Tab-separated table of C-alpha atoms in Angstrom:
chain	number	residue	atom	x	y	z
A	1	UNK	CA	0.000	0.000	0.000
A	2	UNK	CA	1.447	3.486	-0.859
A	3	UNK	CA	2.615	5.553	2.063
A	4	UNK	CA	-0.013	8.294	1.731
A	5	UNK	CA	-2.780	5.741	1.268
A	6	UNK	CA	-1.713	3.880	4.428
A	7	UNK	CA	-1.882	7.064	6.509
A	8	UNK	CA	-5.189	8.109	4.952
A	9	UNK	CA	-6.722	4.698	5.661
A	10	UNK	CA	-5.583	4.847	9.293
A	11	UNK	CA	-6.898	8.412	9.696
A	12	UNK	CA	-10.232	7.384	8.136
A	13	UNK	CA	-10.708	4.598	10.686
A	14	UNK	CA	-9.767	6.855	13.627
A	15	UNK	CA	-12.075	9.630	12.427
A	16	UNK	CA	-14.916	7.124	11.998
A	17	UNK	CA	-14.489	6.006	15.620
A	18	UNK	CA	-14.511	9.581	16.871
A	19	UNK	CA	-17.563	10.492	14.776
A	20	UNK	CA	-19.454	7.428	15.956
A	21	UNK	CA	-18.766	8.266	19.618
A	22	UNK	CA	-20.055	11.827	19.291
A	23	UNK	CA	-17.862	13.370	21.981
A	24	UNK	CA	-15.676	16.391	21.242
A	25	UNK	CA	-11.956	16.185	20.553
A	26	UNK	CA	-11.312	17.798	23.918
A	27	UNK	CA	-13.525	15.366	25.851
A	28	UNK	CA	-11.987	12.293	24.206
A	29	UNK	CA	-8.474	13.741	24.473
A	30	UNK	CA	-8.831	14.025	28.244
A	31	UNK	CA	-9.665	10.319	28.474
A	32	UNK	CA	-6.652	9.486	26.288
A	33	UNK	CA	-4.196	11.868	28.045
A	34	UNK	CA	-3.590	13.789	24.804
A	35	UNK	CA	-4.580	17.292	23.768
A	36	UNK	CA	-7.534	17.994	21.510
A	37	UNK	CA	-5.194	19.218	18.767
A	38	UNK	CA	-3.162	15.996	18.942
A	39	UNK	CA	-6.290	13.859	18.567
A	40	UNK	CA	-7.403	16.029	15.650
A	41	UNK	CA	-4.041	15.403	13.939
A	42	UNK	CA	-4.596	11.653	14.298
A	43	UNK	CA	-8.053	11.948	12.724
A	44	UNK	CA	-6.841	14.151	9.869
A	45	UNK	CA	-3.761	12.078	9.066
A	46	UNK	CA	-1.361	14.910	9.947
A	47	UNK	CA	0.497	12.565	12.291
A	48	UNK	CA	0.512	8.955	13.416
A	49	UNK	CA	0.739	8.088	17.135
A	50	UNK	CA	4.015	6.479	18.175
A	51	UNK	CA	2.218	3.687	20.036
A	52	UNK	CA	-0.927	1.730	19.218
A	53	UNK	CA	-2.020	1.782	22.887
A	54	UNK	CA	-3.560	5.256	22.638
A	55	UNK	CA	-5.517	4.246	19.511
A	56	UNK	CA	-6.632	0.988	21.105
A	57	UNK	CA	-7.856	2.917	24.137
A	58	UNK	CA	-9.812	5.227	21.822
A	59	UNK	CA	-11.361	2.166	20.163
A	60	UNK	CA	-12.455	0.818	23.559
A	61	UNK	CA	-13.922	4.176	24.572
A	62	UNK	CA	-15.875	4.328	21.307
A	63	UNK	CA	-17.250	0.795	21.666
A	64	UNK	CA	-15.231	-0.914	18.913
A	65	UNK	CA	-15.459	-4.700	18.797
A	66	UNK	CA	-12.514	-7.108	18.578
A	67	UNK	CA	-12.575	-7.272	14.762
A	68	UNK	CA	-12.564	-3.480	14.429
A	69	UNK	CA	-9.632	-3.216	16.866
A	70	UNK	CA	-7.634	-5.772	14.882
A	71	UNK	CA	-8.283	-3.895	11.622
A	72	UNK	CA	-7.297	-0.651	13.327
A	73	UNK	CA	-4.023	-2.186	14.557
A	74	UNK	CA	-3.176	-3.417	11.043
A	75	UNK	CA	-3.871	0.057	9.617
A	76	UNK	CA	-1.778	1.695	12.357
A	77	UNK	CA	1.164	-0.670	11.676
A	78	UNK	CA	1.137	0.236	7.982
A	79	UNK	CA	0.864	3.944	8.661
A	80	UNK	CA	3.514	3.762	11.408
A	81	UNK	CA	6.037	2.351	8.960
A	82	UNK	CA	5.633	5.370	6.678
A	83	UNK	CA	7.022	7.806	9.263
A	84	UNK	CA	10.107	5.795	10.065
A	85	UNK	CA	13.289	6.152	7.973
A	86	UNK	CA	13.814	3.185	5.666
A	87	UNK	CA	16.239	0.638	7.011
A	88	UNK	CA	18.891	-0.145	4.400
A	89	UNK	CA	18.951	-3.730	3.311
A	90	UNK	CA	22.201	-5.469	4.245
A	91	UNK	CA	24.667	-5.508	1.358
A	92	UNK	CA	22.261	-3.351	-0.694
A	93	UNK	CA	25.101	-1.881	-2.756
A	94	UNK	CA	27.167	-4.240	-4.830
A	95	UNK	CA	30.411	-5.052	-3.144
A	96	UNK	CA	33.399	-5.201	-5.505
A	97	UNK	CA	34.728	-8.331	-3.895
A	98	UNK	CA	31.334	-9.958	-3.547
A	99	UNK	CA	32.424	-12.957	-5.598
A	100	UNK	CA	35.319	-14.896	-4.194
A	101	UNK	CA	38.605	-14.264	-5.939
A	102	UNK	CA	41.615	-16.507	-5.736
A	103	UNK	CA	43.886	-13.968	-3.993
A	104	UNK	CA	41.307	-12.705	-1.460
A	105	UNK	CA	41.119	-15.878	0.481
A	106	UNK	CA	41.944	-19.297	-0.829
A	107	UNK	CA	38.883	-21.081	-2.045
A	108	UNK	CA	38.573	-24.158	0.014
A	109	UNK	CA	39.137	-27.145	-2.169
A	110	UNK	CA	40.191	-30.629	-1.513
A	111	UNK	CA	42.565	-30.320	1.341
A	112	UNK	CA	46.063	-31.027	0.132
A	113	UNK	CA	47.411	-34.139	1.501
A	114	UNK	CA	50.088	-33.294	3.975
A	115	UNK	CA	53.578	-34.074	2.944
A	116	UNK	CA	53.877	-37.593	3.962
A	117	UNK	CA	55.906	-37.611	7.044
A	118	UNK	CA	57.792	-40.631	7.886
A	119	UNK	CA	55.151	-42.849	9.238
A	120	UNK	CA	55.785	-43.013	12.890
A	121	UNK	CA	56.916	-46.241	14.050
A	122	UNK	CA	53.841	-48.042	15.136
A	123	UNK	CA	53.482	-47.806	18.784
A	124	UNK	CA	53.994	-51.107	20.219
A	125	UNK	CA	50.736	-52.681	20.960
A	126	UNK	CA	50.141	-53.054	24.608
A	127	UNK	CA	52.254	-55.894	25.575
A	128	UNK	CA	50.252	-58.805	26.743
A	129	UNK	CA	50.053	-59.089	30.408
A	130	UNK	CA	52.635	-61.245	31.925
A	131	UNK	CA	52.079	-64.893	31.565
A	132	UNK	CA	51.087	-64.978	35.150
A	133	UNK	CA	47.846	-63.197	34.128
A	134	UNK	CA	46.749	-64.867	30.910
A	135	UNK	CA	44.014	-63.213	28.904
A	136	UNK	CA	40.758	-64.914	29.669
A	137	UNK	CA	38.949	-66.498	26.772
A	138	UNK	CA	35.619	-65.008	27.776
A	139	UNK	CA	34.814	-61.340	28.307
A	140	UNK	CA	36.585	-60.057	31.403
A	141	UNK	CA	34.535	-59.059	34.370
A	142	UNK	CA	35.065	-55.378	35.284
A	143	UNK	CA	36.706	-54.625	38.550
A	144	UNK	CA	33.870	-54.316	41.072
A	145	UNK	CA	35.701	-51.440	42.759
A	146	UNK	CA	35.620	-49.454	39.489
A	147	UNK	CA	32.069	-50.358	38.554
A	148	UNK	CA	29.196	-48.015	39.562
A	149	UNK	CA	27.173	-49.178	42.495
A	150	UNK	CA	24.027	-49.261	40.308
A	151	UNK	CA	25.682	-51.812	38.011
A	152	UNK	CA	26.438	-54.315	40.721
A	153	UNK	CA	23.307	-56.366	40.225
A	154	UNK	CA	23.803	-59.841	41.560
A	155	UNK	CA	23.100	-62.602	39.117
A	156	UNK	CA	23.448	-60.507	35.943
A	157	UNK	CA	26.223	-61.220	33.450
A	158	UNK	CA	28.673	-58.360	32.965
A	159	UNK	CA	27.324	-57.521	29.465
A	160	UNK	CA	23.816	-57.075	30.841
A	161	UNK	CA	25.236	-55.023	33.669
A	162	UNK	CA	26.818	-52.626	31.200
A	163	UNK	CA	23.624	-52.386	29.144
A	164	UNK	CA	21.659	-51.709	32.315
A	165	UNK	CA	24.142	-48.998	33.333
A	166	UNK	CA	24.039	-47.450	29.847
A	167	UNK	CA	20.225	-47.368	30.002
A	168	UNK	CA	20.327	-45.751	33.430
A	169	UNK	CA	22.837	-43.192	32.115
A	170	UNK	CA	20.547	-42.339	29.190
A	171	UNK	CA	17.575	-41.821	31.503
A	172	UNK	CA	19.706	-39.684	33.815
A	173	UNK	CA	20.869	-37.556	30.878
A	174	UNK	CA	17.303	-36.935	29.701
A	175	UNK	CA	16.236	-35.943	33.203
A	176	UNK	CA	19.217	-33.571	33.458
A	177	UNK	CA	18.258	-31.856	30.168
A	178	UNK	CA	14.621	-31.521	31.230
A	179	UNK	CA	15.739	-30.098	34.567
A	180	UNK	CA	18.068	-27.594	32.908
A	181	UNK	CA	15.337	-26.408	30.509
A	182	UNK	CA	12.853	-26.056	33.358
A	183	UNK	CA	15.362	-24.162	35.504
A	184	UNK	CA	16.200	-21.880	32.575
A	185	UNK	CA	12.530	-21.127	32.019
A	186	UNK	CA	12.261	-20.072	35.667
A	187	UNK	CA	15.474	-18.069	35.925
A	188	UNK	CA	15.855	-16.404	32.528
A	189	UNK	CA	14.040	-13.053	32.195
A	190	UNK	CA	11.170	-13.015	29.721
A	191	UNK	CA	10.644	-10.543	26.900
A	192	UNK	CA	7.009	-9.761	27.701
A	193	UNK	CA	5.943	-6.984	29.990
A	194	UNK	CA	3.309	-9.158	31.617
A	195	UNK	CA	5.384	-10.171	34.623
A	196	UNK	CA	3.869	-10.874	38.008
A	197	UNK	CA	4.714	-12.431	41.335
A	198	UNK	CA	2.693	-15.565	40.549
A	199	UNK	CA	1.917	-16.479	36.934
A	200	UNK	CA	-0.298	-16.183	35.081
A	201	UNK	CA	-0.965	-12.494	35.735
A	202	UNK	CA	-4.629	-11.554	35.223
A	203	UNK	CA	-3.776	-8.140	33.781
A	204	UNK	CA	-1.778	-6.605	30.960
A	205	UNK	CA	-0.347	-3.148	30.472
A	206	UNK	CA	1.460	-0.835	28.079
A	207	UNK	CA	3.806	1.983	29.032
A	208	UNK	CA	4.973	5.201	27.372
A	209	UNK	CA	7.614	7.409	28.956
A	210	UNK	CA	8.871	9.860	26.309
A	211	UNK	CA	5.887	12.180	26.731
A	212	UNK	CA	5.659	15.933	26.282
A	213	UNK	CA	3.986	18.001	28.993
A	214	UNK	CA	0.342	18.265	27.876
A	215	UNK	CA	1.555	17.023	24.497
A	216	UNK	CA	3.591	20.179	23.846
A	217	UNK	CA	6.900	20.507	25.708
A	218	UNK	CA	9.730	18.544	27.304
A	219	UNK	CA	13.371	19.032	28.345
A	220	UNK	CA	16.207	16.616	27.615
A	221	UNK	CA	19.812	16.637	28.822
A	222	UNK	CA	22.178	15.869	25.929
A	223	UNK	CA	25.964	15.616	26.000
A	224	UNK	CA	26.470	17.086	22.490
A	225	UNK	CA	24.511	19.554	20.382
A	226	UNK	CA	21.612	17.545	18.937
A	227	UNK	CA	19.718	17.895	15.640
A	228	UNK	CA	16.421	19.842	15.573
A	229	UNK	CA	13.826	18.679	18.106
A	230	UNK	CA	11.309	16.029	17.026
A	231	UNK	CA	7.545	16.043	17.275
A	232	UNK	CA	6.117	14.297	20.308
A	233	UNK	CA	5.361	11.158	18.266
A	234	UNK	CA	9.054	10.710	17.427
A	235	UNK	CA	10.505	11.730	20.802
A	236	UNK	CA	11.541	8.218	21.832
A	237	UNK	CA	13.558	7.388	18.700
A	238	UNK	CA	15.182	10.870	18.796
A	239	UNK	CA	16.149	10.508	22.464
A	240	UNK	CA	17.543	6.999	22.020
A	241	UNK	CA	19.627	8.082	19.015
A	242	UNK	CA	21.058	11.098	20.885
A	243	UNK	CA	21.574	9.294	24.210
A	244	UNK	CA	19.315	11.938	25.794
A	245	UNK	CA	18.093	11.759	29.418
A	246	UNK	CA	14.927	13.339	30.813
A	247	UNK	CA	15.879	16.645	32.429
A	248	UNK	CA	14.127	17.562	35.667
A	249	UNK	CA	10.974	15.539	34.988
A	250	UNK	CA	9.803	12.258	33.461
A	251	UNK	CA	6.203	11.677	32.465
A	252	UNK	CA	5.061	8.045	32.393
A	253	UNK	CA	1.689	6.862	31.124
A	254	UNK	CA	0.659	3.311	32.099
A	255	UNK	CA	-2.458	1.813	30.484
A	256	UNK	CA	-3.770	-1.173	32.480
A	257	UNK	CA	-6.614	-3.578	31.766
A	258	UNK	CA	-7.683	-7.070	32.748
A	259	UNK	CA	-7.373	-10.067	30.467
A	260	UNK	CA	-10.969	-11.179	30.901
A	261	UNK	CA	-14.217	-10.162	32.549
A	262	UNK	CA	-12.880	-10.862	36.064
A	263	UNK	CA	-12.254	-7.685	38.044
A	264	UNK	CA	-8.651	-6.880	38.962
A	265	UNK	CA	-8.172	-4.418	41.823
A	266	UNK	CA	-5.121	-2.150	41.582
A	267	UNK	CA	-4.174	-1.769	45.242
A	268	UNK	CA	-1.178	0.591	45.253
A	269	UNK	CA	1.588	2.139	43.161
A	270	UNK	CA	5.140	2.217	44.551
A	271	UNK	CA	8.366	3.822	43.349
A	272	UNK	CA	11.684	1.940	43.590
A	273	UNK	CA	14.885	3.939	43.009
A	274	UNK	CA	17.571	1.429	42.029
A	275	UNK	CA	20.479	3.818	41.421
A	276	UNK	CA	21.376	7.382	42.423
A	277	UNK	CA	24.188	9.611	41.192
A	278	UNK	CA	25.098	13.268	40.822
A	279	UNK	CA	23.063	15.196	38.212
A	280	UNK	CA	24.509	14.951	34.710
A	281	UNK	CA	26.779	17.884	33.709
A	282	UNK	CA	25.143	18.108	30.269
A	283	UNK	CA	23.293	20.890	28.445
A	284	UNK	CA	19.505	21.104	28.618
A	285	UNK	CA	17.538	21.321	25.362
A	286	UNK	CA	13.854	22.239	25.345
A	287	UNK	CA	11.627	20.410	22.888
A	288	UNK	CA	8.940	23.113	23.013
A	289	UNK	CA	7.605	25.932	25.137
A	290	UNK	CA	4.532	24.079	26.413
A	291	UNK	CA	0.960	25.005	25.532
A	292	UNK	CA	-1.156	24.003	28.505
A	293	UNK	CA	-4.130	21.690	28.429
A	294	UNK	CA	-6.397	19.480	30.465
A	295	UNK	CA	-5.068	17.060	33.049
A	296	UNK	CA	-6.584	13.614	33.562
A	297	UNK	CA	-7.847	12.692	37.061
A	298	UNK	CA	-5.540	9.652	37.436
A	299	UNK	CA	-2.395	11.725	37.836
A	300	UNK	CA	0.413	11.103	40.338
A	301	UNK	CA	3.461	13.105	41.370
A	302	UNK	CA	6.773	11.625	42.574
A	303	UNK	CA	9.712	13.451	44.175
A	304	UNK	CA	12.743	11.302	43.320
A	305	UNK	CA	15.017	13.390	45.576
A	306	UNK	CA	13.314	11.964	48.675
A	307	UNK	CA	14.998	8.937	50.326
A	308	UNK	CA	11.767	6.936	49.900
A	309	UNK	CA	9.774	8.426	47.006
A	310	UNK	CA	6.011	7.895	46.986
A	311	UNK	CA	3.401	8.346	44.248
A	312	UNK	CA	0.991	11.044	45.461
A	313	UNK	CA	-2.395	11.498	43.761
A	314	UNK	CA	-3.011	14.977	42.295
A	315	UNK	CA	-6.163	16.916	41.496
A	316	UNK	CA	-7.232	16.909	37.871
A	317	UNK	CA	-8.720	19.691	35.793
A	318	UNK	CA	-11.671	19.650	33.414
A	319	UNK	CA	-11.268	22.325	30.738
A	320	UNK	CA	-14.361	21.345	28.741
A	321	UNK	CA	-16.511	24.177	30.151
A	322	UNK	CA	-16.072	27.906	29.705
A	323	UNK	CA	-14.484	28.353	33.130
A	324	UNK	CA	-13.187	24.846	33.786
A	325	UNK	CA	-13.358	22.990	37.058
A	326	UNK	CA	-11.038	21.124	39.428
A	327	UNK	CA	-11.449	17.347	39.693
A	328	UNK	CA	-10.574	16.042	43.177
A	329	UNK	CA	-7.660	13.599	43.335
A	330	UNK	CA	-8.741	9.962	43.176
A	331	UNK	CA	-6.306	7.521	44.731
A	332	UNK	CA	-6.114	3.732	44.953
A	333	UNK	CA	-7.716	1.260	44.803
A	334	UNK	CA	-8.957	1.161	41.180
A	335	UNK	CA	-10.733	-1.715	39.440
A	336	UNK	CA	-9.970	-2.814	35.869
A	337	UNK	CA	-11.130	-5.589	33.552
A	338	UNK	CA	-10.914	-6.351	29.827
A	339	UNK	CA	-13.796	-3.920	29.171
A	340	UNK	CA	-12.773	-1.320	31.784
A	341	UNK	CA	-9.154	-0.162	31.273
A	342	UNK	CA	-7.470	2.459	33.402
A	343	UNK	CA	-4.689	4.958	32.703
A	344	UNK	CA	-2.186	6.245	35.245
A	345	UNK	CA	-0.090	9.330	34.466
A	346	UNK	CA	2.978	9.641	36.694
A	347	UNK	CA	5.045	12.842	36.833
A	348	UNK	CA	8.435	12.128	38.486
A	349	UNK	CA	10.740	15.051	39.218
A	350	UNK	CA	14.410	15.228	40.247
A	351	UNK	CA	16.580	18.218	41.122
A	352	UNK	CA	19.554	16.812	43.037
A	353	UNK	CA	20.139	13.364	41.531
A	354	UNK	CA	20.572	11.316	38.398
A	355	UNK	CA	18.042	8.645	39.354
A	356	UNK	CA	17.134	5.303	37.765
A	357	UNK	CA	13.799	3.977	38.983
A	358	UNK	CA	10.885	1.596	38.457
A	359	UNK	CA	7.176	1.619	39.234
A	360	UNK	CA	5.677	-1.350	41.092
A	361	UNK	CA	1.926	-1.933	40.800
A	362	UNK	CA	0.179	-4.113	43.408
A	363	UNK	CA	-2.920	-6.031	42.289
A	364	UNK	CA	-5.413	-8.548	43.623
A	365	UNK	CA	-7.992	-10.697	41.844
A	366	UNK	CA	-10.098	-13.720	42.749
A	367	UNK	CA	-8.179	-14.460	45.940
A	368	UNK	CA	-4.713	-13.911	44.444
A	369	UNK	CA	-2.289	-11.043	44.925
A	370	UNK	CA	0.829	-9.972	43.075
A	371	UNK	CA	3.113	-7.120	42.039
A	372	UNK	CA	4.264	-6.144	38.562
A	373	UNK	CA	7.413	-4.108	37.965
A	374	UNK	CA	7.041	-1.484	35.250
A	375	UNK	CA	10.020	0.083	33.475
A	376	UNK	CA	10.715	1.874	30.207
A	377	UNK	CA	9.406	0.499	26.908
A	378	UNK	CA	12.465	-1.766	26.632
A	379	UNK	CA	12.195	-2.953	30.252
A	380	UNK	CA	15.084	-0.800	31.546
A	381	UNK	CA	14.528	1.517	34.535
A	382	UNK	CA	13.281	5.029	33.885
A	383	UNK	CA	15.985	7.702	34.185
A	384	UNK	CA	15.603	11.294	35.366
A	385	UNK	CA	18.403	13.790	36.093
A	386	UNK	CA	18.273	17.193	37.754
A	387	UNK	CA	19.167	20.149	35.527
A	388	UNK	CA	19.607	22.918	38.090
A	389	UNK	CA	22.380	25.305	36.968
A	390	UNK	CA	22.734	23.720	33.530
A	391	UNK	CA	22.740	25.891	30.383
A	392	UNK	CA	19.382	25.749	28.590
A	393	UNK	CA	18.808	26.030	24.834
A	394	UNK	CA	15.633	26.210	22.796
A	395	UNK	CA	15.107	25.822	19.052
A	396	UNK	CA	14.536	28.854	16.830
A	397	UNK	CA	12.162	27.533	14.174
A	398	UNK	CA	12.722	30.670	12.048
A	399	UNK	CA	16.509	30.731	12.117
A	400	UNK	CA	16.610	26.917	12.260
A	401	UNK	CA	19.163	26.800	15.049
A	402	UNK	CA	19.484	26.333	18.807
A	403	UNK	CA	19.560	29.596	20.790
A	404	UNK	CA	19.945	30.316	24.528
A	405	UNK	CA	16.697	29.876	26.422
A	406	UNK	CA	15.317	30.073	29.934
A	407	UNK	CA	15.307	27.268	32.467
A	408	UNK	CA	11.904	25.619	32.958
A	409	UNK	CA	9.870	27.399	35.610
A	410	UNK	CA	11.980	30.569	35.529
């Protein structure tokens, strides 16, 4: 499918969902933790979301069935590929020495027979034992002291003993392989994010951490002058390429839902700092000036500088009316299921440390309890570094260059 057609098809499906629901861009955007303008860009085909989770959540809010969600995911995958730079095929350009040449590396042929060396004098065959110990005509019995205990079966000829021992060895080897595979399955870390204290976990989740504040602004610490800032949809790939670290604040959005109709109660959200260091001595680069917007009710704030950081529920804000209104903070517990997902937006700030940290979500369901550890999209801990006193630059979209800017909050 052509690139433009793939994006248009995806935008058509998203717009159809939004039109069927009937709610405004602003009202739906609040439920999705994106701004109204961002949702409008998805519906118009101006941009494609970096992750399918936000689109899948929109589909659930608009009452899409399983078949519609699968079609939407296929359309998103096609459209998503259009905004990524093409990956060069290996060995795409002809290589001059692609075909083997005689002087590049000898073509293996029949191995030359080594220069016949004087055939070593045949080692004398083991001399027969002294006449005092003549070789027995029948098969010798093995020394009982050297024979395994399991093989000493009274009444069995030695040949049967060896066959019995070989059979026991084969069985033992099979059991050892099975044991090693089972142990590996328990000890080796899995690739899925659905990890829990006792499998199988009754819930699943997705996570996004390279988020712009209200969809508009963010600050990264970068060791060298980076290229122009990306749009919010491409922030993750830009940051990974530049080795950038969140400066001052990290926003994490966790979308949680059950795997079936059974209710799963989210009991608590904890923060685990696994490494602390001095703030990075890098330059701060602002990805945008911020544009404000509505805040979802399920928002939490974390101060990573505290010895034992906690996730504290914050008030939300409903900007749908003319004057807007404050939404009281709603804390744990929450209940989720396959039809009732929940989104948690965590804002973690650091001023005096370069902190690596995880979120840990406690759950209970049908008499079972567990904890899932949530990290970055690749499973690594989140990372946030203070930027106090660091030089700050912002991008001049007219002059197309980085220029000195003001520190966030100044």
